[in-house]
Amino acid sequence: MKNRLKVLRAERDWSQQELADRLGVSRQTINSIERQKYDPSLPLAFKFAAVFSSQIEDIFEAEVGDT
């Protein structure tokens, strides 16, 4: 799943740790999601949307063939 997390973080000048703290997850989780090694759960995706005041679809995009 593609995502815009790194860009959204950079716009706010947040480190991975700062974002992780806001979401209640580890920095490693943020790193794995940004590198597209891990897809967030739906509840976590909603937390990302709330933190960035965005829609989930504005942050995450399924790649063709993802189900």
CSV table of N, CA and C in Angstrom, one decimal:
chain,number,residue,atom,x,y,z
A,1,MET,N,0.8,-1.2,0.0
A,1,MET,CA,0.0,0.0,0.0
A,1,MET,C,0.9,1.2,0.0
A,2,LYS,N,0.7,2.1,-1.0
A,2,LYS,CA,1.4,3.3,-1.0
A,2,LYS,C,0.9,4.3,0.0
A,3,ASN,N,1.8,5.2,0.5
A,3,ASN,CA,1.3,6.2,1.5
A,3,ASN,C,2.1,7.5,1.3
A,4,ARG,N,1.6,8.5,1.9
A,4,ARG,CA,2.2,9.9,1.9
A,4,ARG,C,2.7,10.3,3.3
A,5,LEU,N,3.0,9.3,4.1
A,5,LEU,CA,3.4,9.7,5.5
A,5,LEU,C,4.6,10.5,5.6
A,6,LYS,N,5.6,10.1,4.9
A,6,LYS,CA,6.9,10.9,4.9
A,6,LYS,C,6.7,12.3,4.5
A,7,VAL,N,5.9,12.5,3.5
A,7,VAL,CA,5.7,13.9,3.0
A,7,VAL,C,4.8,14.7,4.1
A,8,LEU,N,3.8,14.0,4.6
A,8,LEU,CA,3.0,14.7,5.6
A,8,LEU,C,3.8,15.0,6.9
A,9,ARG,N,4.6,14.1,7.3
A,9,ARG,CA,5.5,14.4,8.4
A,9,ARG,C,6.4,15.6,8.2
A,10,ALA,N,7.0,15.6,7.0
A,10,ALA,CA,8.0,16.6,6.6
A,10,ALA,C,7.3,18.0,6.6
A,11,GLU,N,6.0,18.0,6.1
A,11,GLU,CA,5.3,19.3,6.1
A,11,GLU,C,5.1,19.9,7.5
A,12,ARG,N,5.1,19.0,8.5
A,12,ARG,CA,4.9,19.4,9.8
A,12,ARG,C,6.2,19.5,10.6
A,13,ASP,N,7.3,19.1,10.0
A,13,ASP,CA,8.6,19.0,10.6
A,13,ASP,C,8.6,18.1,11.9
A,14,TRP,N,7.9,16.9,11.7
A,14,TRP,CA,7.8,15.9,12.8
A,14,TRP,C,8.8,14.8,12.5
A,15,SER,N,9.5,14.3,13.5
A,15,SER,CA,10.3,13.1,13.3
A,15,SER,C,9.4,11.9,13.4
A,16,GLN,N,9.9,10.7,13.0
A,16,GLN,CA,9.2,9.5,13.1
A,16,GLN,C,8.8,9.3,14.6
A,17,GLN,N,9.7,9.6,15.5
A,17,GLN,CA,9.3,9.4,16.9
A,17,GLN,C,8.2,10.3,17.4
A,18,GLU,N,8.2,11.6,16.9
A,18,GLU,CA,7.1,12.5,17.3
A,18,GLU,C,5.8,12.0,16.8
A,19,LEU,N,5.7,11.5,15.5
A,19,LEU,CA,4.5,10.9,15.0
A,19,LEU,C,4.1,9.7,15.8
A,20,ALA,N,5.1,8.8,16.0
A,20,ALA,CA,4.8,7.6,16.8
A,20,ALA,C,4.2,7.9,18.2
A,21,ASP,N,4.7,8.9,18.8
A,21,ASP,CA,4.2,9.3,20.1
A,21,ASP,C,2.8,9.8,20.0
A,22,ARG,N,2.5,10.6,19.0
A,22,ARG,CA,1.1,11.1,18.8
A,22,ARG,C,0.1,10.0,18.5
A,23,LEU,N,0.6,8.9,17.9
A,23,LEU,CA,-0.3,7.8,17.6
A,23,LEU,C,-0.3,6.6,18.6
A,24,GLY,N,0.7,6.7,19.5
A,24,GLY,CA,0.8,5.6,20.5
A,24,GLY,C,1.3,4.3,20.0
A,25,VAL,N,2.2,4.4,19.0
A,25,VAL,CA,2.9,3.3,18.4
A,25,VAL,C,4.4,3.5,18.5
A,26,SER,N,5.2,2.5,18.1
A,26,SER,CA,6.6,2.6,18.1
A,26,SER,C,7.2,3.3,16.9
A,27,ARG,N,8.3,3.9,17.0
A,27,ARG,CA,9.0,4.5,15.9
A,27,ARG,C,9.2,3.5,14.7
A,28,GLN,N,9.5,2.3,15.1
A,28,GLN,CA,9.7,1.2,14.1
A,28,GLN,C,8.5,0.9,13.3
A,29,THR,N,7.3,1.1,14.0
A,29,THR,CA,6.0,0.9,13.2
A,29,THR,C,5.9,2.0,12.2
A,30,ILE,N,6.2,3.2,12.5
A,30,ILE,CA,6.1,4.3,11.6
A,30,ILE,C,7.1,4.1,10.4
A,31,ASN,N,8.3,3.6,10.7
A,31,ASN,CA,9.3,3.4,9.7
A,31,ASN,C,8.8,2.3,8.8
A,32,SER,N,8.3,1.2,9.3
A,32,SER,CA,7.8,0.1,8.5
A,32,SER,C,6.7,0.5,7.6
A,33,ILE,N,5.8,1.3,8.1
A,33,ILE,CA,4.7,1.7,7.3
A,33,ILE,C,5.1,2.7,6.2
A,34,GLU,N,6.0,3.6,6.5
A,34,GLU,CA,6.6,4.5,5.5
A,34,GLU,C,7.3,3.8,4.4
A,35,ARG,N,8.0,2.7,4.8
A,35,ARG,CA,8.8,2.0,3.8
A,35,ARG,C,7.9,0.9,3.1
A,36,GLN,N,6.6,0.9,3.3
A,36,GLN,CA,5.7,0.0,2.7
A,36,GLN,C,6.0,-1.4,3.0
A,37,LYS,N,6.5,-1.7,4.2
A,37,LYS,CA,6.8,-3.1,4.6
A,37,LYS,C,5.7,-3.6,5.5
A,38,TYR,N,4.8,-2.7,5.9
A,38,TYR,CA,3.7,-3.0,6.8
A,38,TYR,C,2.5,-2.2,6.5
A,39,ASP,N,1.3,-2.7,6.4
A,39,ASP,CA,0.1,-2.0,6.2
A,39,ASP,C,-0.6,-1.8,7.6
A,40,PRO,N,-1.0,-0.6,7.9
A,40,PRO,CA,-1.6,-0.3,9.2
A,40,PRO,C,-3.0,-1.0,9.3
A,41,SER,N,-3.4,-1.3,10.5
A,41,SER,CA,-4.7,-1.8,10.8
A,41,SER,C,-5.7,-0.6,10.5
A,42,LEU,N,-7.0,-1.0,10.3
A,42,LEU,CA,-8.0,0.1,10.1
A,42,LEU,C,-8.1,1.1,11.2
A,43,PRO,N,-8.1,0.6,12.5
A,43,PRO,CA,-8.1,1.6,13.6
A,43,PRO,C,-6.9,2.6,13.5
A,44,LEU,N,-5.7,2.0,13.2
A,44,LEU,CA,-4.5,2.9,13.1
A,44,LEU,C,-4.6,3.8,11.9
A,45,ALA,N,-5.1,3.4,10.8
A,45,ALA,CA,-5.3,4.3,9.7
A,45,ALA,C,-6.2,5.4,10.1
A,46,PHE,N,-7.3,5.2,10.8
A,46,PHE,CA,-8.2,6.2,11.3
A,46,PHE,C,-7.4,7.2,12.2
A,47,LYS,N,-6.5,6.7,13.0
A,47,LYS,CA,-5.7,7.6,13.9
A,47,LYS,C,-4.8,8.5,13.0
A,48,PHE,N,-4.2,7.9,12.0
A,48,PHE,CA,-3.4,8.7,11.1
A,48,PHE,C,-4.2,9.8,10.5
A,49,ALA,N,-5.4,9.5,10.0
A,49,ALA,CA,-6.3,10.5,9.4
A,49,ALA,C,-6.6,11.6,10.4
A,50,ALA,N,-6.9,11.2,11.7
A,50,ALA,CA,-7.2,12.3,12.7
A,50,ALA,C,-6.0,13.1,13.0
A,51,VAL,N,-4.8,12.5,13.1
A,51,VAL,CA,-3.6,13.3,13.4
A,51,VAL,C,-3.2,14.3,12.3
A,52,PHE,N,-3.5,13.9,11.0
A,52,PHE,CA,-3.2,14.7,9.9
A,52,PHE,C,-4.4,15.5,9.4
A,53,SER,N,-5.5,15.4,10.1
A,53,SER,CA,-6.8,16.1,9.7
A,53,SER,C,-7.1,15.9,8.2
A,54,SER,N,-7.0,14.6,7.9
A,54,SER,CA,-7.2,14.2,6.5
A,54,SER,C,-8.1,13.0,6.4
A,55,GLN,N,-8.5,12.6,5.2
A,55,GLN,CA,-9.2,11.4,5.0
A,55,GLN,C,-8.2,10.3,4.8
A,56,ILE,N,-8.6,9.1,5.2
A,56,ILE,CA,-7.7,7.9,5.0
A,56,ILE,C,-7.2,7.8,3.6
A,57,GLU,N,-8.1,8.0,2.6
A,57,GLU,CA,-7.8,7.9,1.2
A,57,GLU,C,-6.8,9.0,0.7
A,58,ASP,N,-6.6,10.1,1.5
A,58,ASP,CA,-5.6,11.1,1.2
A,58,ASP,C,-4.2,10.7,1.7
A,59,ILE,N,-4.2,9.7,2.5
A,59,ILE,CA,-2.9,9.3,3.1
A,59,ILE,C,-2.4,8.0,2.5
A,60,PHE,N,-3.4,7.0,2.4
A,60,PHE,CA,-3.0,5.7,1.9
A,60,PHE,C,-3.7,5.4,0.6
A,61,GLU,N,-3.0,4.7,-0.3
A,61,GLU,CA,-3.6,4.3,-1.6
A,61,GLU,C,-3.2,2.9,-1.9
A,62,ALA,N,-4.2,2.1,-2.1
A,62,ALA,CA,-4.0,0.7,-2.5
A,62,ALA,C,-3.3,0.6,-3.9
A,63,GLU,N,-2.3,-0.3,-4.0
A,63,GLU,CA,-1.7,-0.5,-5.3
A,63,GLU,C,-2.5,-1.5,-6.0
A,64,VAL,N,-2.4,-1.5,-7.4
A,64,VAL,CA,-3.1,-2.4,-8.2
A,64,VAL,C,-2.7,-3.8,-7.8
A,65,GLY,N,-3.7,-4.7,-7.6
A,65,GLY,CA,-3.4,-6.1,-7.2
A,65,GLY,C,-3.5,-6.3,-5.7
A,66,ASP,N,-3.5,-5.2,-4.9
A,66,ASP,CA,-3.7,-5.3,-3.4
A,66,ASP,C,-5.1,-5.6,-3.1
A,67,THR,N,-5.4,-6.5,-2.2
A,67,THR,CA,-6.8,-6.8,-1.8
A,67,THR,C,-6.9,-6.9,-0.3
